[in-house]
XYZ file of C-alpha atoms in Angstrom:
574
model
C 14.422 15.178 23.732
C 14.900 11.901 25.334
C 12.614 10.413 22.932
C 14.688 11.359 20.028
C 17.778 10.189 21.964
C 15.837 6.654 22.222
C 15.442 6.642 18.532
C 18.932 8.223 17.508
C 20.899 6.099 19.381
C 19.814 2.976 18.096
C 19.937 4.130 14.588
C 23.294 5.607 15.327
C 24.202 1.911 16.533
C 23.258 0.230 13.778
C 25.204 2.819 11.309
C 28.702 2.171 13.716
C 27.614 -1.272 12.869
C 27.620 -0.906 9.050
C 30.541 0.751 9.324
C 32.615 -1.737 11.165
C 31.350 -4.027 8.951
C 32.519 -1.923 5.792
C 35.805 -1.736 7.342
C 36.421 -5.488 7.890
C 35.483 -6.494 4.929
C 38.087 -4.252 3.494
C 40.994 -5.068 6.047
C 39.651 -8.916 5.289
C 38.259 -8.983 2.031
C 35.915 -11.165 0.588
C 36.029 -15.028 -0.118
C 35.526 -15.790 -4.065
C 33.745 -19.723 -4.382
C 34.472 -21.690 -7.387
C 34.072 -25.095 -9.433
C 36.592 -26.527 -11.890
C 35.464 -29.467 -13.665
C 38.610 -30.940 -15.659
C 36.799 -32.979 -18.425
C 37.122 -33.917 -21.990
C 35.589 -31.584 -24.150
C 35.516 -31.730 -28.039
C 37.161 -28.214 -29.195
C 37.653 -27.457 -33.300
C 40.580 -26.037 -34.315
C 42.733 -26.420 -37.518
C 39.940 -27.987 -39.401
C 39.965 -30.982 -37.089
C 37.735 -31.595 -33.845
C 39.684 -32.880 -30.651
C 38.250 -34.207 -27.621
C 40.408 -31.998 -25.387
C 40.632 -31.578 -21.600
C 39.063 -28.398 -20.396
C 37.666 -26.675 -17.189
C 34.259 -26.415 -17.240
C 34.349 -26.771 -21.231
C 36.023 -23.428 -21.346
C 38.966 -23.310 -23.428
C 40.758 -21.085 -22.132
C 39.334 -21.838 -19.110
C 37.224 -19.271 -16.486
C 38.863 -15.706 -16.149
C 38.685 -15.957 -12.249
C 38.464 -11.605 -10.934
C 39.305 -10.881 -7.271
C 40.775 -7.696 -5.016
C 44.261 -7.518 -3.395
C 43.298 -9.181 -0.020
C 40.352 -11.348 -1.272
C 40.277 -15.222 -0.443
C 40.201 -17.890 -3.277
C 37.995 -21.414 -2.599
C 38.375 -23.684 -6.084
C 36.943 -27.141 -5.547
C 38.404 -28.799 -8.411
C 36.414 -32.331 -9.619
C 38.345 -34.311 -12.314
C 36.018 -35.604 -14.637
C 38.994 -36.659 -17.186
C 40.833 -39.716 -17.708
C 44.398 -38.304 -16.443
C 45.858 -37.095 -13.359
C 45.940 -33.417 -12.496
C 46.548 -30.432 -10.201
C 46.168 -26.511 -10.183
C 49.102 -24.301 -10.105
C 48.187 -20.720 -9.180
C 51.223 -18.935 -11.096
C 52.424 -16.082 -8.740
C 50.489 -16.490 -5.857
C 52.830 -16.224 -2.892
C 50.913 -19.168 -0.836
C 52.070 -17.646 2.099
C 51.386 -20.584 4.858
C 49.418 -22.279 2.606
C 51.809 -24.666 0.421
C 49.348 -26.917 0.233
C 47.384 -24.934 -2.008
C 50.229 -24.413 -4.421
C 49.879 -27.272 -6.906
C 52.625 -28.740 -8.332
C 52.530 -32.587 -8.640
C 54.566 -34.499 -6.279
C 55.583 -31.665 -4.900
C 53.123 -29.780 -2.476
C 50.663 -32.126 -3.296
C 49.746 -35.770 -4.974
C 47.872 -35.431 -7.739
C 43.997 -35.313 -7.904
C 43.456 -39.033 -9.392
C 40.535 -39.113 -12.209
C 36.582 -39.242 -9.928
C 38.444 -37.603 -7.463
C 38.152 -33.520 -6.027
C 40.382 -31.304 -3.744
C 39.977 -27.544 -2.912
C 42.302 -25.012 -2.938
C 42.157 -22.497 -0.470
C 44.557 -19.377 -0.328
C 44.344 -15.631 0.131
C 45.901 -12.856 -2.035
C 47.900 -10.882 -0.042
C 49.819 -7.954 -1.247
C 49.509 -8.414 -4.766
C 48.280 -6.755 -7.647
C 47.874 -6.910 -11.798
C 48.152 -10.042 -13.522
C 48.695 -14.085 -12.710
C 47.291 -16.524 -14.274
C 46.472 -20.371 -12.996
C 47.225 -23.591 -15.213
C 46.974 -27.795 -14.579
C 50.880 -28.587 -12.976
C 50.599 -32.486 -14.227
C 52.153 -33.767 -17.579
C 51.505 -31.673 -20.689
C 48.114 -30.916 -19.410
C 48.617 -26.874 -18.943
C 48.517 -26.817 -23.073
C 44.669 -26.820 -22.968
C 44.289 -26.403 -18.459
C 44.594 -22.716 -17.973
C 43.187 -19.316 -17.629
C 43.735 -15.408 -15.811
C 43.589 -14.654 -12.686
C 43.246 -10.583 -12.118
C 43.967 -9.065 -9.188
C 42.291 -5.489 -8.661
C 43.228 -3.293 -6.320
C 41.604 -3.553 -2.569
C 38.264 -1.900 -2.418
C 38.348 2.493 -2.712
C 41.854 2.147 -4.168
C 43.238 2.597 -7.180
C 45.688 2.032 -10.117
C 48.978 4.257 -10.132
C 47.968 5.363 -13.387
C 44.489 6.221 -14.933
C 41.896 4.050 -15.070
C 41.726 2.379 -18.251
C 38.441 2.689 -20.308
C 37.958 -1.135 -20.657
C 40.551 -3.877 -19.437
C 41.064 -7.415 -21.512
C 43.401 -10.322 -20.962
C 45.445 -11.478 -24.229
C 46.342 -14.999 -23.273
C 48.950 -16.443 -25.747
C 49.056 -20.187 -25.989
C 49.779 -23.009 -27.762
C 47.879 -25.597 -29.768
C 48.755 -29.125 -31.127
C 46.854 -30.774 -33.654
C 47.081 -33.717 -31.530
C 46.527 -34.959 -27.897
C 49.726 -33.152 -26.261
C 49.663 -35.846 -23.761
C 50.598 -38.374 -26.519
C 53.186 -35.856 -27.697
C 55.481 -35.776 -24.141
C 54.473 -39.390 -23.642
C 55.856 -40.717 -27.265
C 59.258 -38.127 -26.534
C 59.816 -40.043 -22.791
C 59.427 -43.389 -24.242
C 61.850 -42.302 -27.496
C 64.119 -39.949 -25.503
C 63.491 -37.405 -28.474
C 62.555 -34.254 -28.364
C 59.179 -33.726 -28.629
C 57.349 -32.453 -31.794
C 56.597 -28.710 -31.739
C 53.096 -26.977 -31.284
C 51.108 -26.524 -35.037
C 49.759 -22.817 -33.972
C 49.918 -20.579 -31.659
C 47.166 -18.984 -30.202
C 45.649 -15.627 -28.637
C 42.512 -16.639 -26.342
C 42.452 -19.776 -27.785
C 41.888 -18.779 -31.267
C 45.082 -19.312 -33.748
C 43.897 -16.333 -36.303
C 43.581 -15.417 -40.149
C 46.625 -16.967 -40.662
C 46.135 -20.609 -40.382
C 43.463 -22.719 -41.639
C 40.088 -23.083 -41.286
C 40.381 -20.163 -38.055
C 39.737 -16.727 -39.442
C 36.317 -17.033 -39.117
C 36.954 -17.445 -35.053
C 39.987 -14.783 -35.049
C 39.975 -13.124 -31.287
C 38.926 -9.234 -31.389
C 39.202 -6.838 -29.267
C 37.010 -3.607 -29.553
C 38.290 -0.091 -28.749
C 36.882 3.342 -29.574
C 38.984 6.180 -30.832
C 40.908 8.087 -28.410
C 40.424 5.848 -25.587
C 43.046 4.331 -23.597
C 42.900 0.328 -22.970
C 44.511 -1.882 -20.685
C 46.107 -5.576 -21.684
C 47.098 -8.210 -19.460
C 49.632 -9.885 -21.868
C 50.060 -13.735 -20.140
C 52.158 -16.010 -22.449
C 50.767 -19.477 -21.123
C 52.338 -21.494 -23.958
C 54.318 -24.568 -22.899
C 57.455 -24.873 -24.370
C 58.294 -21.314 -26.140
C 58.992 -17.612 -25.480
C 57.092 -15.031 -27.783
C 57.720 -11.547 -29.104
C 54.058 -9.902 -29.041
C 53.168 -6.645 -31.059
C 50.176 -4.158 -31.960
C 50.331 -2.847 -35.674
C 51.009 0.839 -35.381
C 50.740 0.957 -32.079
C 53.014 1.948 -29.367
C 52.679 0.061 -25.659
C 53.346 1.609 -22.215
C 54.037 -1.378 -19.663
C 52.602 -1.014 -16.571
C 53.364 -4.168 -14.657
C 54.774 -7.785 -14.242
C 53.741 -10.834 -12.325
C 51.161 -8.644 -10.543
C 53.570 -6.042 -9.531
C 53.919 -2.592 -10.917
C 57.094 -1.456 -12.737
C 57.641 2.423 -13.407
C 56.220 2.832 -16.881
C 57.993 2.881 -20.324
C 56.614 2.359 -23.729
C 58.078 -0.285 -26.798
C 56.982 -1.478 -29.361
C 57.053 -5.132 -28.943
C 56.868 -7.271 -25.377
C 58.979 -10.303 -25.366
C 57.370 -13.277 -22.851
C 58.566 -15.951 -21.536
C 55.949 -19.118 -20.736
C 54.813 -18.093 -17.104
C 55.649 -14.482 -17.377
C 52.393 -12.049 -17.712
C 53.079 -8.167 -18.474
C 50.586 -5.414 -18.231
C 50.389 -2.549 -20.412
C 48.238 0.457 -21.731
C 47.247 1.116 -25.550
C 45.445 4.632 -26.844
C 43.581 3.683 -29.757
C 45.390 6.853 -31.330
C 45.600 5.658 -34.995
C 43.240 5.872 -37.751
C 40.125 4.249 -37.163
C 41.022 0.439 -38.644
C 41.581 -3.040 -37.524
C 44.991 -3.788 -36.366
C 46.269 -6.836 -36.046
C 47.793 -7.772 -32.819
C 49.848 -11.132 -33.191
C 52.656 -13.424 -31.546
C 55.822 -15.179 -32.753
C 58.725 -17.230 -31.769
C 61.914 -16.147 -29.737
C 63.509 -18.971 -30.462
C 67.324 -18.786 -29.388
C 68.434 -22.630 -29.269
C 70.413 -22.440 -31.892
C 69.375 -24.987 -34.833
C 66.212 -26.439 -32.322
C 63.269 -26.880 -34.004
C 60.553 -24.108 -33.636
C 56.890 -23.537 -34.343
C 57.641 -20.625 -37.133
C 53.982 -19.549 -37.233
C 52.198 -16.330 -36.096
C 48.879 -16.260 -34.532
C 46.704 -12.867 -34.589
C 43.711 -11.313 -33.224
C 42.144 -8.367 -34.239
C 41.984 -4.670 -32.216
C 39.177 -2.706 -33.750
C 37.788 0.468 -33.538
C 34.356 0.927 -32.670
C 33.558 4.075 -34.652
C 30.639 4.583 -37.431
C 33.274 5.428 -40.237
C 35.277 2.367 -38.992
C 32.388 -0.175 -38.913
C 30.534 -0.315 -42.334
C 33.958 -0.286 -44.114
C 36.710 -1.386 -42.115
C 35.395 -5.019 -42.140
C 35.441 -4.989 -45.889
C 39.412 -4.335 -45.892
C 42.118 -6.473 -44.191
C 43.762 -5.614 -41.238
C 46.950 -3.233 -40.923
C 50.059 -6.085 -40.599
C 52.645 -5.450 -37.881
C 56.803 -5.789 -38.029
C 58.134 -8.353 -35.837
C 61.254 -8.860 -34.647
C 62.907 -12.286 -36.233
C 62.928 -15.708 -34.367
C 65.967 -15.144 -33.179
C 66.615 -11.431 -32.427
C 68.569 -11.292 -28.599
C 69.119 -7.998 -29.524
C 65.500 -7.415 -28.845
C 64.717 -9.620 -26.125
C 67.296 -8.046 -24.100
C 66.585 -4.137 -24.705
C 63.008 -4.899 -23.440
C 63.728 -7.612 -20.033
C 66.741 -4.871 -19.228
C 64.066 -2.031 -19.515
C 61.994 -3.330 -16.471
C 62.386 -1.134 -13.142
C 60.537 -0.865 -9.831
C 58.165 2.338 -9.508
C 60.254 3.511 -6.540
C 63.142 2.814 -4.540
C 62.966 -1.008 -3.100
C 63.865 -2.833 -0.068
C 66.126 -5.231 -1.688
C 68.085 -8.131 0.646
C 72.089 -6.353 0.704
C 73.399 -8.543 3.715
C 72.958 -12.161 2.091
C 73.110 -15.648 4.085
C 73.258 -17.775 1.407
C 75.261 -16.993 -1.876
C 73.866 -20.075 -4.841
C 75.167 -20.347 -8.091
C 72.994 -22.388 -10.190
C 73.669 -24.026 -13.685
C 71.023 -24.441 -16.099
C 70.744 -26.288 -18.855
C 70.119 -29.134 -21.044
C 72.135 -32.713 -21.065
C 72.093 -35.783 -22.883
C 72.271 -39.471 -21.279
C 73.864 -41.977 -22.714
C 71.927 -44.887 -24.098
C 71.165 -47.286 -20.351
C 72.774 -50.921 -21.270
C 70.343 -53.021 -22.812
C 68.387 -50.970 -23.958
C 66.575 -50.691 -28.021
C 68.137 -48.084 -30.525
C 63.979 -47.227 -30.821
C 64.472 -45.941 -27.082
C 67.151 -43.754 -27.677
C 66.047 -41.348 -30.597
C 68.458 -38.164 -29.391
C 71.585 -37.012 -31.046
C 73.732 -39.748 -31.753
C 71.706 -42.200 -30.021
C 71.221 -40.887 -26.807
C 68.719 -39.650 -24.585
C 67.781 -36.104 -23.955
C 67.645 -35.061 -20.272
C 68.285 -31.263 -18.707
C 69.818 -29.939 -14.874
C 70.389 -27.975 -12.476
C 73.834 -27.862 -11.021
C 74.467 -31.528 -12.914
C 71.364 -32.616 -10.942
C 68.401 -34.239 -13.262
C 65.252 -34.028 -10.644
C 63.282 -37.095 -9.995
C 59.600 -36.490 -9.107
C 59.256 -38.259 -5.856
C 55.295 -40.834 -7.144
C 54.720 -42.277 -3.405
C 54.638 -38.944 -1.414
C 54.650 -34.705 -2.473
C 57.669 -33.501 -0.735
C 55.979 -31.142 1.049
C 54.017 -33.684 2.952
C 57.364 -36.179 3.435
C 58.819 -32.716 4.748
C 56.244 -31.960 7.217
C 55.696 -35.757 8.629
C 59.464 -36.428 8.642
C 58.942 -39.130 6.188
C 62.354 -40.668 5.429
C 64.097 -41.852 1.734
C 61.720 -39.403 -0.173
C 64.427 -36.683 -0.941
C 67.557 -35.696 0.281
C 68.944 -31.996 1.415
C 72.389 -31.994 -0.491
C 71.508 -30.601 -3.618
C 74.880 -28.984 -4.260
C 75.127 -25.012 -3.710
C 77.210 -24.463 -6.127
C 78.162 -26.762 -10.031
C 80.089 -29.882 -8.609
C 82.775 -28.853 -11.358
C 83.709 -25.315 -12.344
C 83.988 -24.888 -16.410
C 83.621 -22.377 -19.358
C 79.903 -22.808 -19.116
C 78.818 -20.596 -21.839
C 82.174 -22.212 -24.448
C 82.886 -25.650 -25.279
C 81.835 -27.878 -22.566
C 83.793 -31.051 -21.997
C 81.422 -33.958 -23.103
C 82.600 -35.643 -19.949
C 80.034 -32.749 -18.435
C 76.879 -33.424 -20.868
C 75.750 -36.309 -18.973
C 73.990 -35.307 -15.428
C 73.306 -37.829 -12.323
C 69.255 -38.406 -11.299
C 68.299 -37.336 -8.103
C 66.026 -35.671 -5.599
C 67.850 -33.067 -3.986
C 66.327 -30.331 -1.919
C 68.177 -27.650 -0.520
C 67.507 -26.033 2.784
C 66.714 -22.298 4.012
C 66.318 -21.559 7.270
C 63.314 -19.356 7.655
C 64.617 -15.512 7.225
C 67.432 -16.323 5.401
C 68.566 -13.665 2.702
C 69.202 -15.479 -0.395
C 71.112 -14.537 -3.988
C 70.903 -16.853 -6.733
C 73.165 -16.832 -9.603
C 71.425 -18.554 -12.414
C 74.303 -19.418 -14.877
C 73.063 -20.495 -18.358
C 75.002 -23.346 -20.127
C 76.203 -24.193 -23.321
C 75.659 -28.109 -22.795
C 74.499 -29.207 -26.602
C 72.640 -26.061 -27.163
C 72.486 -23.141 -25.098
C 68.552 -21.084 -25.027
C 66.892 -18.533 -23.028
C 65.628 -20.202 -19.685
C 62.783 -19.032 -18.323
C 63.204 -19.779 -14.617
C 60.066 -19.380 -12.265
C 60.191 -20.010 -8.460
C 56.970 -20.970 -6.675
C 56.251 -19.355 -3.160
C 58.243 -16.106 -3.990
C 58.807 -12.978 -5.672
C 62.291 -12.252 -6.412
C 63.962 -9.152 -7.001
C 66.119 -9.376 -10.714
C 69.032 -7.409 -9.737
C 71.305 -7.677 -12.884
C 71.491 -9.951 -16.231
C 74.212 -10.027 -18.761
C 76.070 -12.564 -21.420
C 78.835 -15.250 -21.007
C 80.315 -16.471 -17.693
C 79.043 -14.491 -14.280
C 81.947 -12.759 -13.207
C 81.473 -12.051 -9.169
C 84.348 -9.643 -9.045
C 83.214 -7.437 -12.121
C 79.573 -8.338 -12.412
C 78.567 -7.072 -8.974
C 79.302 -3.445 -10.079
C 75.894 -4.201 -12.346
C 73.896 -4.931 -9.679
C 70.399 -3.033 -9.445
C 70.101 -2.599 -5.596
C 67.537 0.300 -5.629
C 65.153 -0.165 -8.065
C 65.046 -3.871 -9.296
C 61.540 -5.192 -10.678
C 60.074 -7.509 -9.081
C 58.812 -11.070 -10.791
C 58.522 -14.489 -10.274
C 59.806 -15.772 -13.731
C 63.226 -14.756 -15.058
C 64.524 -15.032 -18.721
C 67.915 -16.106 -18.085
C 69.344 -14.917 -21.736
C 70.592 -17.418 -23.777
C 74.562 -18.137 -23.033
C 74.226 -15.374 -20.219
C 73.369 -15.597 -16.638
C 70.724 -13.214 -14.102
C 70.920 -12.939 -10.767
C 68.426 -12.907 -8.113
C 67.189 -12.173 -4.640
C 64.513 -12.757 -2.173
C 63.708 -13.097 1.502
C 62.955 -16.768 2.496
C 59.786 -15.463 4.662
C 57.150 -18.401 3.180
C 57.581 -21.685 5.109
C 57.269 -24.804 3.064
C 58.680 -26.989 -0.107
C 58.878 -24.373 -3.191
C 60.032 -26.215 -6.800
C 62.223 -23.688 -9.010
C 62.156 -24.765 -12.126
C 62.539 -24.050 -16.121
C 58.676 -22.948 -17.341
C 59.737 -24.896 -20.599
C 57.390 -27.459 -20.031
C 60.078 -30.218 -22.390
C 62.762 -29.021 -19.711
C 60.877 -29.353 -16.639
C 59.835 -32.839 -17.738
C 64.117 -33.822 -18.384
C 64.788 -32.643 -15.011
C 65.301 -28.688 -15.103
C 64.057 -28.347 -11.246
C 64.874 -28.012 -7.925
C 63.244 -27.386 -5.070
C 63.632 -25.571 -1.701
C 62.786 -26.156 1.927
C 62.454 -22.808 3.902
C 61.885 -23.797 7.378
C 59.400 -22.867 9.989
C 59.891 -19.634 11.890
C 59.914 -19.152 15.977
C 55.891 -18.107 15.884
C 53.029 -19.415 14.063
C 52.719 -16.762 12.013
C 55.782 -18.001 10.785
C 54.989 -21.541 10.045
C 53.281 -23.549 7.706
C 49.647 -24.609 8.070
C 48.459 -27.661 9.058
C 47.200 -29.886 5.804
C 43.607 -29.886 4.534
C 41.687 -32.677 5.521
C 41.062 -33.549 2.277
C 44.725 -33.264 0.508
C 44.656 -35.814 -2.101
C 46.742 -39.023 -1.166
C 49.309 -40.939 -3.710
């Protein structure tokens, strides 16, 4: 007997080992190690052969896979001839700002021969993000998903999907899109719009010289298929459809919403959306394909459609569907609201949410675009916007001005003086008709980098009012750091006394990009738990560059827990 003990209880040991081991792996996770090379790579498209910047020659870039919990490590070398940072859309960064990536403001940029890693853990979230270059016009060819699965023995609230792919929607100019946004700074123009639009990279059978590339997605009759919709186009929102097929969404911004099925998902740039297709339909090709929600009123667009291809994988289907074309969808036209709104208004928590009610700071935020008048001395050639001005875009009246010598988080945390100041105004410095006919004393906005403050714990509502200034759009409005709970949208002026009797305060879905609607307003809220400097800003790249932005400062906490990290040691300096 006490022989057997002497070999039992070491084996017994080393199982309580394994065990322990099992278990803090899953309370810790595992640490995912990556390389991004940014670097020019020559990529056909149109007919014509660019040398565009990639990562790791991928366009899209690397699908990066990881479980709720998991730790990220991305060394990122730039290889290319421009400035650039990684933005990882969503991620809540909590203590680790640094790792955010937005130029100038969490971080300087990572200067051409020069690296910087990123290292962050995913806590709490699941479904779909995506990550994408924060520097210029670079995130037109700099992006790709990021997937979060569930933490190790758990699942899905719904059931498991036979196969799972992400439908990336981009944009594509036939052109270097950094000379684009360059030539529009320098003119004061707008820029010119994208020449295709794009599903994984690939335009479709509609445009030339791509049909031979078109994207496809296999299925097999009967099953039921899961598609992480991410719209990472730069300057545009998209209506996105299935032929003949309906589509159940399952989640936003990697968080679940309680399920309901449309026909057509309506994206703006940033925003990702989950949802489930049963490949219930004659065995065919369908296509799937994108187009324009464009609601500036008389802005140019980019009126073309891209398409892939979702085909069934059955023996009838693949000797003779090839030979036939696919089965065209109905979209909705470039400028349906009607649409748009049915399907944002739609999205709901799963269950009953802990949403801020006791608030500590009440913001009302303007959006919208502006034009400057043309500086003294200046050439007519410098001033290409409506009757020779420049175009610009704010917040509250306030055009933000990258800091170039210091990010503002680092200023922040070394008390660096004269980088930014903490009055950016809490409320429009002038009260107006904001969705009628605005004064043109109101068009032009004053330059600036304003910050406001949150003390750490704060409960926060934002009212993001849209504008009417020269043209009034959808805005879609993404804050970094944070989830935020949509409470209510609607159309003309936000009315405080009425409006409030909208407000969502039990079931709200949670995101971290919201389509203000076009002459409308939505309102927000959010705990400010995350210590640190987080930019807000328009996800229309041409608005973000004219000064649609803000930023916050949420302060430390009391413990450590509560504070912001320390920087890496090897941050990249200005």
């Amino acid at each position: 007997m006490k022989a057997f003990n002497s070999i039992a209880n070491p084996l017994s040991s080393f199982f309580f080992l394994c065990i322990l081991l099992l278990l803090a792996n899953a309370a810790f996770g595992k640490t995912h190690n990556h390389n991004f090379v940014i670097q020019a790579t020559p990529v056909k498209r149109l007919c014509k052969t660019h040398n565009t910047i990639t990562v790791n020659g991928q366009f899209p870039g690397p699908t990066l896979e990881v479980n709720n919990g998991d730790t990220l490590v991305v060394n990122v070398v730039n290889k290319a001839r421009y400035n650039v940072t990684i933005h990882w859309h969503g991620v809540r960064q909590m203590r680790t700002g640094w790792a955010d990536g937005p130029e100038f403001i969490t971080q300087c940029p990572i200067r051409p021969g020069k690296s910087y890693t990123y290292r962050f853990t995913i806590q709490g979230q699941e479904g779909t993000l995506w990550w994408h270059a924060h520097s210029s016009w670079l995130r037109a060819t700099v992006y790709g998903a990021l997937i979060i699965h569930p933490k190790e023995g758990e699942s899905y609230p719904f059931a498991k999907p036979k196969r799972e792919t992400p439908i990336m929607l981009g944009e594509w100019w036939d052109t270097n899109p950094i000379d684009v946004v360059r030539r529009a700074t320098r003119t004061g123009a707008a820029p010119n719009v994208s020449d295709a639009y794009t599903i994984n990279g690939q335009p479709g059978d509609l445009y030339k010289c791509s049909s031979q590339d078109t994207t496809i997605v296999p299925v097999d009759s009967g099953e039921t298929n899961l598609l992480r919709v991410i719209n990472a186009a730069l300057n545009q929102q998209l209506f996105f459809t299935v032929a003949n097929h309906k589509l159940t969404v399952v989640g936003a911004d990697a968080s679940y919403v309680r399920p309901f099925t449309t026909s057509v998902l309506m994206l703006g740039p940033g925003q990702t959306t989950d949802v489930l297709i049963t490949a219930d339909q004659q065995p065919a090709r369908y296509y799937m394909a994108a187009r324009a929600y464009a609601s500036a009123q008389g802005a140019a667009f980019d009126n073309t459609t891209t398409t892939a291809i979702l085909e069934y994988k059955t023996a009838s289907c693949s000797s003779n569907c090839v030979k036939t074309n696919p089965i065209s969808p109905s979209l909705p036209a470039f400028n349906d609201t009607a649409t748009a709104t049915a399907f944002t208004t739609k999205f709901r928590s799963p269950r009953k949410v802990e949403v801020p009610t006791e608030i500590d700071e009440n913001l009302f935020f303007t959006v919208g675009l502006g034009l400057n008048n043309c500086p003294r001395g200046a050439r007519s050639r410098n001033c290409q916007g409506p009757n020779g001005t420049r175009f610009t875009a704010s917040m509250n009246n306030v055009s933000f001005v990258l800091p170039s010598n210091y990010s503002l988080l680092q200023a922040h945390q070394q008390g660096i003086p004269g980088v930014f100041s903490t009055d950016f105004p809490a409320k429009p410095p002038v009260q107006f008709d904001y969705t009628g006919n605005v004064s043109r004393s109101l068009w032009q906005p004053t330059r600036g980098t304003k910050l406001y403050k949150l003390k750490y714990g704060a409960r926060v509502q934002v009212v993001l009012q849209g504008t009417s200034i020269f043209t009034a759009e959808n805005h879609p409005i993404h804050l970094h750091g944070y989830d935020f709970y949509i409470i209510a949208e609607g159309f003309g002026n936000f009315n405080p006394k009425t409006d409030a009797a909208k407000f969502n305060l039990v079931d709200p879905p949670l995101r971290n990009t919201a389509s203000v609607p076009v002459k409308g307003w939505a309102v927000i809220r959010f705990v400010a738990d995350n210590p640190g400097v987080w930019l807000m800003h328009c996800h229309l790249d041409v608005h973000i560059g004219w000064g649609l932005a803000m930023a916050f400062i949420v302060e430390n906490g009391v413990t450590q827990l509560e504070s912001l990290e320390a920087p890496p040691v090897d941050l990249p300096v200005c």
